[in-house]
Amino acid sequence: MPQTQTVQFGLLEYPEEAVIEFPYGVPAFESDTRFLVLHRPETAPIIFLQSLIHAGLCFLTLPVLSIDPNYRLNLHPEYLEALELPPDTRLEIGGEIACLAILTIPPVGPLTANLLAPVVIRTDIRRGVQAIQVDSGYSHQHPILPEPERSSCS
Amino acid sequence: MLVISRRSGESILIGDEIELQVMDISSSRVKIGIAAPRHLPILRKEIKLAAQQNQEASRSLSEEELKNLIRSLQTQR
């Protein structure tokens, strides 16, 4: 099995099937074109997106539907093309379409999820994009845990 | 913010080197043509927003922070 050195998990062995190609990387990290999707029982419900290009880059995510059960995808044709789908495809989350929201955990302030730009993955061909949903009305800083609850745990 | 009304086909000049032209208007979209020097980056604002948010989200967490986060997510759900 291939191995990769990571900051978050140390040396990591992974099956090749766990690798997702991001043809354009993600905004601000355009050269990070290969990520591992990792979920572990001990860190549930978090799903990690570990870059295979930079050992130190690891996003924390949650399934979008666990944050907003009514979440709708309406992808711009350029993102559909990156996922090798026809330009008029209406995507439904579930089945071969996974949709993750990247979490931001600021040193102070509430935990937020980026619902404006979800990570959309076609699991059948293992391709992903971070798709900015222009005009969707979703926030890039959607609060998911009130701050008092977090600080009471420390 | 300076607000200017323009019709389709009309332009706005910014300084000597930048021209914005309204190419086409439909009910919910305007198509804008931009002529500007090569060295000026031109970016849709939401991409910049996503980039800044990703930068912030890429901060690595201490083990303690991660533990607290998981605990509060688990108790919430």
PDB file of C-alpha atoms in Angstrom:
ATOM      1  CA  MET A   1       0.000   0.000   0.000  1.00  0.00           C
ATOM      2  CA  PRO A   2       1.281   3.518  -0.696  1.00  0.00           C
ATOM      3  CA  GLN A   3       2.296   5.656   2.273  1.00  0.00           C
ATOM      4  CA  THR A   4       2.372   9.366   2.902  1.00  0.00           C
ATOM      5  CA  GLN A   5       3.828  11.500   5.662  1.00  0.00           C
ATOM      6  CA  THR A   6       1.265  13.818   7.262  1.00  0.00           C
ATOM      7  CA  VAL A   7       1.393  16.363  10.046  1.00  0.00           C
ATOM      8  CA  GLN A   8      -2.018  15.426  11.463  1.00  0.00           C
ATOM      9  CA  PHE A   9      -1.718  11.617  11.393  1.00  0.00           C
ATOM     10  CA  GLY A  10       2.004  10.920  11.079  1.00  0.00           C
ATOM     11  CA  LEU A  11       2.895   8.232   8.546  1.00  0.00           C
ATOM     12  CA  LEU A  12      -0.274   7.116   6.817  1.00  0.00           C
ATOM     13  CA  GLU A  13      -0.882   4.010   4.730  1.00  0.00           C
ATOM     14  CA  TYR A  14      -3.732   4.299   2.312  1.00  0.00           C
ATOM     15  CA  PRO A  15      -5.389   2.280  -0.411  1.00  0.00           C
ATOM     16  CA  GLU A  16      -5.147   3.887  -3.862  1.00  0.00           C
ATOM     17  CA  GLU A  17      -8.994   3.852  -3.985  1.00  0.00           C
ATOM     18  CA  ALA A  18      -9.079   6.454  -1.190  1.00  0.00           C
ATOM     19  CA  VAL A  19      -7.385   9.077  -3.363  1.00  0.00           C
ATOM     20  CA  ILE A  20      -9.595  11.789  -4.860  1.00  0.00           C
ATOM     21  CA  GLU A  21      -8.264  13.863  -7.759  1.00  0.00           C
ATOM     22  CA  PHE A  22      -9.018  17.570  -7.647  1.00  0.00           C
ATOM     23  CA  PRO A  23      -8.072  18.713 -11.163  1.00  0.00           C
ATOM     24  CA  TYR A  24      -7.984  22.396 -10.074  1.00  0.00           C
ATOM     25  CA  GLY A  25      -6.921  21.935  -6.460  1.00  0.00           C
ATOM     26  CA  VAL A  26      -9.006  24.139  -4.170  1.00  0.00           C
ATOM     27  CA  PRO A  27      -8.978  27.961  -3.969  1.00  0.00           C
ATOM     28  CA  ALA A  28      -5.752  29.178  -2.291  1.00  0.00           C
ATOM     29  CA  PHE A  29      -4.261  25.670  -2.688  1.00  0.00           C
ATOM     30  CA  GLU A  30      -4.415  25.209  -6.435  1.00  0.00           C
ATOM     31  CA  SER A  31      -1.462  22.817  -6.551  1.00  0.00           C
ATOM     32  CA  ASP A  32      -3.061  20.396  -4.092  1.00  0.00           C
ATOM     33  CA  THR A  33      -4.661  18.139  -6.673  1.00  0.00           C
ATOM     34  CA  ARG A  34      -4.757  14.884  -4.705  1.00  0.00           C
ATOM     35  CA  PHE A  35      -6.526  14.395  -1.390  1.00  0.00           C
ATOM     36  CA  LEU A  36      -7.330  11.494   0.857  1.00  0.00           C
ATOM     37  CA  VAL A  37     -10.785  11.300   2.409  1.00  0.00           C
ATOM     38  CA  LEU A  38     -10.392   9.886   5.906  1.00  0.00           C
ATOM     39  CA  HIS A  39     -12.958   9.011   8.500  1.00  0.00           C
ATOM     40  CA  ARG A  40     -12.100   7.220  11.672  1.00  0.00           C
ATOM     41  CA  PRO A  41     -14.417   5.993  14.406  1.00  0.00           C
ATOM     42  CA  GLU A  42     -12.482   7.886  17.086  1.00  0.00           C
ATOM     43  CA  THR A  43     -12.863  11.232  15.332  1.00  0.00           C
ATOM     44  CA  ALA A  44     -16.443  10.801  14.043  1.00  0.00           C
ATOM     45  CA  PRO A  45     -18.374  12.711  12.779  1.00  0.00           C
ATOM     46  CA  ILE A  46     -15.432  14.626  11.283  1.00  0.00           C
ATOM     47  CA  ILE A  47     -14.215  13.667   7.822  1.00  0.00           C
ATOM     48  CA  PHE A  48     -10.646  14.719   7.061  1.00  0.00           C
ATOM     49  CA  LEU A  49      -9.420  15.858   3.674  1.00  0.00           C
ATOM     50  CA  GLN A  50      -5.679  15.248   3.783  1.00  0.00           C
ATOM     51  CA  SER A  51      -3.579  16.636   0.939  1.00  0.00           C
ATOM     52  CA  LEU A  52      -1.162  14.194  -0.657  1.00  0.00           C
ATOM     53  CA  ILE A  53       0.869  17.125  -1.980  1.00  0.00           C
ATOM     54  CA  HIS A  54       1.478  19.017   1.267  1.00  0.00           C
ATOM     55  CA  ALA A  55       1.844  16.995   4.456  1.00  0.00           C
ATOM     56  CA  GLY A  56       0.617  19.923   6.546  1.00  0.00           C
ATOM     57  CA  LEU A  57      -2.616  20.566   4.690  1.00  0.00           C
ATOM     58  CA  CYS A  58      -5.583  18.766   6.201  1.00  0.00           C
ATOM     59  CA  PHE A  59      -9.112  20.154   6.143  1.00  0.00           C
ATOM     60  CA  LEU A  60     -11.764  19.141   8.633  1.00  0.00           C
ATOM     61  CA  THR A  61     -15.176  18.659   7.076  1.00  0.00           C
ATOM     62  CA  LEU A  62     -18.692  17.464   7.814  1.00  0.00           C
ATOM     63  CA  PRO A  63     -21.248  16.047   5.407  1.00  0.00           C
ATOM     64  CA  VAL A  64     -23.251  19.038   4.192  1.00  0.00           C
ATOM     65  CA  LEU A  65     -26.558  17.249   4.801  1.00  0.00           C
ATOM     66  CA  SER A  66     -25.694  16.789   8.484  1.00  0.00           C
ATOM     67  CA  ILE A  67     -25.545  20.584   8.748  1.00  0.00           C
ATOM     68  CA  ASP A  68     -28.492  21.400   6.508  1.00  0.00           C
ATOM     69  CA  PRO A  69     -30.726  18.437   5.534  1.00  0.00           C
ATOM     70  CA  ASN A  70     -32.352  20.589   2.825  1.00  0.00           C
ATOM     71  CA  TYR A  71     -29.068  21.645   1.216  1.00  0.00           C
ATOM     72  CA  ARG A  72     -29.287  21.937  -2.566  1.00  0.00           C
ATOM     73  CA  LEU A  73     -26.526  21.756  -5.146  1.00  0.00           C
ATOM     74  CA  ASN A  74     -26.720  23.919  -8.224  1.00  0.00           C
ATOM     75  CA  LEU A  75     -23.337  23.631  -9.903  1.00  0.00           C
ATOM     76  CA  HIS A  76     -21.984  25.970 -12.536  1.00  0.00           C
ATOM     77  CA  PRO A  77     -21.195  24.113 -15.799  1.00  0.00           C
ATOM     78  CA  GLU A  78     -17.427  24.540 -15.305  1.00  0.00           C
ATOM     79  CA  TYR A  79     -17.598  22.507 -12.082  1.00  0.00           C
ATOM     80  CA  LEU A  80     -19.785  19.879 -13.733  1.00  0.00           C
ATOM     81  CA  GLU A  81     -17.213  19.600 -16.479  1.00  0.00           C
ATOM     82  CA  ALA A  82     -14.455  19.042 -13.911  1.00  0.00           C
ATOM     83  CA  LEU A  83     -16.576  16.166 -12.596  1.00  0.00           C
ATOM     84  CA  GLU A  84     -17.002  14.877 -16.161  1.00  0.00           C
ATOM     85  CA  LEU A  85     -20.735  15.548 -16.159  1.00  0.00           C
ATOM     86  CA  PRO A  86     -22.844  17.204 -18.886  1.00  0.00           C
ATOM     87  CA  PRO A  87     -23.431  20.953 -18.349  1.00  0.00           C
ATOM     88  CA  ASP A  88     -27.145  20.619 -17.604  1.00  0.00           C
ATOM     89  CA  THR A  89     -26.821  17.942 -14.885  1.00  0.00           C
ATOM     90  CA  ARG A  90     -28.949  18.432 -11.761  1.00  0.00           C
ATOM     91  CA  LEU A  91     -26.938  16.926  -8.925  1.00  0.00           C
ATOM     92  CA  GLU A  92     -28.547  15.235  -5.954  1.00  0.00           C
ATOM     93  CA  ILE A  93     -26.361  14.550  -2.936  1.00  0.00           C
ATOM     94  CA  GLY A  94     -26.152  10.858  -2.106  1.00  0.00           C
ATOM     95  CA  GLY A  95     -25.230   7.716  -3.995  1.00  0.00           C
ATOM     96  CA  GLU A  96     -22.135   8.555  -6.013  1.00  0.00           C
ATOM     97  CA  ILE A  97     -22.215  12.254  -5.132  1.00  0.00           C
ATOM     98  CA  ALA A  98     -20.656  13.149  -1.793  1.00  0.00           C
ATOM     99  CA  CYS A  99     -20.796  16.697  -0.527  1.00  0.00           C
ATOM    100  CA  LEU A 100     -18.638  17.991   2.328  1.00  0.00           C
ATOM    101  CA  ALA A 101     -18.477  21.367   4.036  1.00  0.00           C
ATOM    102  CA  ILE A 102     -15.035  22.577   5.129  1.00  0.00           C
ATOM    103  CA  LEU A 103     -14.941  23.666   8.765  1.00  0.00           C
ATOM    104  CA  THR A 104     -13.167  26.704  10.115  1.00  0.00           C
ATOM    105  CA  ILE A 105     -12.183  26.538  13.764  1.00  0.00           C
ATOM    106  CA  PRO A 106     -10.941  30.006  14.672  1.00  0.00           C
ATOM    107  CA  PRO A 107      -8.855  30.459  17.857  1.00  0.00           C
ATOM    108  CA  VAL A 108     -11.719  32.637  19.108  1.00  0.00           C
ATOM    109  CA  GLY A 109     -15.251  32.852  17.794  1.00  0.00           C
ATOM    110  CA  PRO A 110     -17.751  30.270  16.664  1.00  0.00           C
ATOM    111  CA  LEU A 111     -17.040  27.153  14.616  1.00  0.00           C
ATOM    112  CA  THR A 112     -18.314  27.667  11.083  1.00  0.00           C
ATOM    113  CA  ALA A 113     -18.857  25.598   7.964  1.00  0.00           C
ATOM    114  CA  ASN A 114     -18.391  26.820   4.407  1.00  0.00           C
ATOM    115  CA  LEU A 115     -21.751  26.161   2.777  1.00  0.00           C
ATOM    116  CA  LEU A 116     -21.055  28.654  -0.023  1.00  0.00           C
ATOM    117  CA  ALA A 117     -18.249  26.510  -1.423  1.00  0.00           C
ATOM    118  CA  PRO A 118     -18.843  22.822  -0.659  1.00  0.00           C
ATOM    119  CA  VAL A 119     -16.473  20.069  -1.724  1.00  0.00           C
ATOM    120  CA  VAL A 120     -18.338  17.891  -4.223  1.00  0.00           C
ATOM    121  CA  ILE A 121     -16.935  14.437  -4.934  1.00  0.00           C
ATOM    122  CA  ARG A 122     -17.920  11.866  -7.533  1.00  0.00           C
ATOM    123  CA  THR A 123     -17.002   8.712  -5.704  1.00  0.00           C
ATOM    124  CA  ASP A 124     -17.367   6.468  -8.773  1.00  0.00           C
ATOM    125  CA  ILE A 125     -14.553   8.189 -10.688  1.00  0.00           C
ATOM    126  CA  ARG A 126     -12.868   9.646  -7.543  1.00  0.00           C
ATOM    127  CA  ARG A 127     -12.885  13.233  -8.692  1.00  0.00           C
ATOM    128  CA  GLY A 128     -13.640  16.309  -6.682  1.00  0.00           C
ATOM    129  CA  VAL A 129     -14.066  20.056  -6.927  1.00  0.00           C
ATOM    130  CA  GLN A 130     -14.679  22.788  -4.442  1.00  0.00           C
ATOM    131  CA  ALA A 131     -17.687  24.352  -6.106  1.00  0.00           C
ATOM    132  CA  ILE A 132     -18.582  27.936  -5.315  1.00  0.00           C
ATOM    133  CA  GLN A 133     -22.361  28.192  -5.363  1.00  0.00           C
ATOM    134  CA  VAL A 134     -22.810  31.726  -6.630  1.00  0.00           C
ATOM    135  CA  ASP A 135     -26.289  33.223  -6.031  1.00  0.00           C
ATOM    136  CA  SER A 136     -27.159  30.352  -3.695  1.00  0.00           C
ATOM    137  CA  GLY A 137     -27.582  32.520  -0.617  1.00  0.00           C
ATOM    138  CA  TYR A 138     -25.431  30.075   1.400  1.00  0.00           C
ATOM    139  CA  SER A 139     -22.805  31.500   3.732  1.00  0.00           C
ATOM    140  CA  HIS A 140     -19.065  30.810   3.684  1.00  0.00           C
ATOM    141  CA  GLN A 141     -19.224  31.145   7.470  1.00  0.00           C
ATOM    142  CA  HIS A 142     -22.320  29.229   8.507  1.00  0.00           C
ATOM    143  CA  PRO A 143     -22.178  28.917  12.333  1.00  0.00           C
ATOM    144  CA  ILE A 144     -22.599  25.337  13.550  1.00  0.00           C
ATOM    145  CA  LEU A 145     -21.580  25.389  17.194  1.00  0.00           C
ATOM    146  CA  PRO A 146     -22.276  28.277  19.490  1.00  0.00           C
ATOM    147  CA  GLU A 147     -19.101  29.452  21.181  1.00  0.00           C
ATOM    148  CA  PRO A 148     -20.178  28.991  24.834  1.00  0.00           C
ATOM    149  CA  GLU A 149     -20.726  25.286  24.227  1.00  0.00           C
ATOM    150  CA  ARG A 150     -17.205  24.890  22.923  1.00  0.00           C
ATOM    151  CA  SER A 151     -15.449  26.765  25.693  1.00  0.00           C
ATOM    152  CA  SER A 152     -17.356  24.862  28.391  1.00  0.00           C
ATOM    153  CA  CYS A 153     -15.635  21.689  27.194  1.00  0.00           C
ATOM    154  CA  SER A 154     -12.090  22.888  27.724  1.00  0.00           C
TER     155      SER A 154
ATOM    156  CA  MET B   1     -19.127  53.434  -3.350  1.00  0.00           C
ATOM    157  CA  LEU B   2     -19.523  55.279  -6.620  1.00  0.00           C
ATOM    158  CA  VAL B   3     -22.643  54.147  -8.468  1.00  0.00           C
ATOM    159  CA  ILE B   4     -23.024  54.738 -12.208  1.00  0.00           C
ATOM    160  CA  SER B   5     -25.851  53.626 -14.496  1.00  0.00           C
ATOM    161  CA  ARG B   6     -24.854  52.268 -17.913  1.00  0.00           C
ATOM    162  CA  ARG B   7     -26.697  50.753 -20.851  1.00  0.00           C
ATOM    163  CA  SER B   8     -25.609  47.738 -22.834  1.00  0.00           C
ATOM    164  CA  GLY B   9     -22.590  48.612 -24.962  1.00  0.00           C
ATOM    165  CA  GLU B  10     -21.507  51.535 -22.776  1.00  0.00           C
ATOM    166  CA  SER B  11     -18.217  51.671 -20.903  1.00  0.00           C
ATOM    167  CA  ILE B  12     -16.566  52.990 -17.786  1.00  0.00           C
ATOM    168  CA  LEU B  13     -12.914  53.976 -17.628  1.00  0.00           C
ATOM    169  CA  ILE B  14     -10.847  53.557 -14.469  1.00  0.00           C
ATOM    170  CA  GLY B  15      -7.637  55.551 -14.757  1.00  0.00           C
ATOM    171  CA  ASP B  16      -5.941  55.456 -18.138  1.00  0.00           C
ATOM    172  CA  GLU B  17      -5.584  51.719 -18.487  1.00  0.00           C
ATOM    173  CA  ILE B  18      -8.769  49.999 -17.383  1.00  0.00           C
ATOM    174  CA  GLU B  19     -12.006  49.823 -19.313  1.00  0.00           C
ATOM    175  CA  LEU B  20     -15.139  48.012 -18.195  1.00  0.00           C
ATOM    176  CA  GLN B  21     -17.766  47.522 -20.849  1.00  0.00           C
ATOM    177  CA  VAL B  22     -21.303  46.294 -20.292  1.00  0.00           C
ATOM    178  CA  MET B  23     -21.594  43.693 -23.044  1.00  0.00           C
ATOM    179  CA  ASP B  24     -25.033  42.293 -22.410  1.00  0.00           C
ATOM    180  CA  ILE B  25     -27.830  42.567 -19.867  1.00  0.00           C
ATOM    181  CA  SER B  26     -30.456  39.947 -19.098  1.00  0.00           C
ATOM    182  CA  SER B  27     -32.983  39.740 -16.283  1.00  0.00           C
ATOM    183  CA  SER B  28     -30.524  38.381 -13.707  1.00  0.00           C
ATOM    184  CA  ARG B  29     -27.071  38.748 -15.255  1.00  0.00           C
ATOM    185  CA  VAL B  30     -24.762  41.309 -16.773  1.00  0.00           C
ATOM    186  CA  LYS B  31     -21.921  40.310 -19.011  1.00  0.00           C
ATOM    187  CA  ILE B  32     -18.925  42.591 -18.467  1.00  0.00           C
ATOM    188  CA  GLY B  33     -15.907  42.944 -20.723  1.00  0.00           C
ATOM    189  CA  ILE B  34     -12.700  44.021 -19.010  1.00  0.00           C
ATOM    190  CA  ALA B  35      -9.662  45.508 -20.700  1.00  0.00           C
ATOM    191  CA  ALA B  36      -6.816  45.918 -18.237  1.00  0.00           C
ATOM    192  CA  PRO B  37      -3.024  45.551 -18.096  1.00  0.00           C
ATOM    193  CA  ARG B  38      -1.863  41.924 -17.845  1.00  0.00           C
ATOM    194  CA  HIS B  39      -0.231  42.361 -14.443  1.00  0.00           C
ATOM    195  CA  LEU B  40      -3.548  43.158 -12.733  1.00  0.00           C
ATOM    196  CA  PRO B  41      -5.218  40.016 -11.374  1.00  0.00           C
ATOM    197  CA  ILE B  42      -8.937  39.887 -12.157  1.00  0.00           C
ATOM    198  CA  LEU B  43     -10.916  37.562  -9.936  1.00  0.00           C
ATOM    199  CA  ARG B  44     -14.536  36.832  -9.236  1.00  0.00           C
ATOM    200  CA  LYS B  45     -15.006  38.030  -5.670  1.00  0.00           C
ATOM    201  CA  GLU B  46     -16.484  34.755  -4.421  1.00  0.00           C
ATOM    202  CA  ILE B  47     -13.306  32.898  -5.438  1.00  0.00           C
ATOM    203  CA  LYS B  48     -11.252  35.286  -3.333  1.00  0.00           C
ATOM    204  CA  LEU B  49     -13.699  34.704  -0.474  1.00  0.00           C
ATOM    205  CA  ALA B  50     -13.366  30.933  -0.821  1.00  0.00           C
ATOM    206  CA  ALA B  51      -9.562  31.241  -0.936  1.00  0.00           C
ATOM    207  CA  GLN B  52      -9.468  33.324   2.243  1.00  0.00           C
ATOM    208  CA  GLN B  53     -11.837  30.931   3.994  1.00  0.00           C
ATOM    209  CA  ASN B  54      -9.694  27.940   2.945  1.00  0.00           C
ATOM    210  CA  GLN B  55      -6.579  29.689   4.262  1.00  0.00           C
ATOM    211  CA  GLU B  56      -8.269  30.129   7.604  1.00  0.00           C
ATOM    212  CA  ALA B  57      -9.654  26.587   7.598  1.00  0.00           C
ATOM    213  CA  SER B  58      -6.181  25.141   6.920  1.00  0.00           C
ATOM    214  CA  ARG B  59      -4.890  26.159  10.358  1.00  0.00           C
ATOM    215  CA  SER B  60      -3.803  22.951  12.050  1.00  0.00           C
ATOM    216  CA  LEU B  61      -5.393  22.157  15.380  1.00  0.00           C
ATOM    217  CA  SER B  62      -3.707  21.025  18.553  1.00  0.00           C
ATOM    218  CA  GLU B  63      -4.710  17.607  19.824  1.00  0.00           C
ATOM    219  CA  GLU B  64      -6.587  19.295  22.653  1.00  0.00           C
ATOM    220  CA  GLU B  65      -8.551  21.498  20.266  1.00  0.00           C
ATOM    221  CA  LEU B  66      -9.444  18.517  18.099  1.00  0.00           C
ATOM    222  CA  LYS B  67     -10.609  16.504  21.102  1.00  0.00           C
ATOM    223  CA  ASN B  68     -12.803  19.348  22.342  1.00  0.00           C
ATOM    224  CA  LEU B  69     -14.245  19.842  18.905  1.00  0.00           C
ATOM    225  CA  ILE B  70     -15.180  16.183  18.497  1.00  0.00           C
ATOM    226  CA  ARG B  71     -16.669  16.051  21.967  1.00  0.00           C
ATOM    227  CA  SER B  72     -18.893  19.050  21.327  1.00  0.00           C
ATOM    228  CA  LEU B  73     -19.946  17.771  17.899  1.00  0.00           C
ATOM    229  CA  GLN B  74     -20.844  14.391  19.356  1.00  0.00           C
ATOM    230  CA  THR B  75     -22.862  15.812  22.249  1.00  0.00           C
ATOM    231  CA  GLN B  76     -24.696  18.109  19.865  1.00  0.00           C
ATOM    232  CA  ARG B  77     -25.790  15.403  17.483  1.00  0.00           C
TER     233      ARG B  77
END
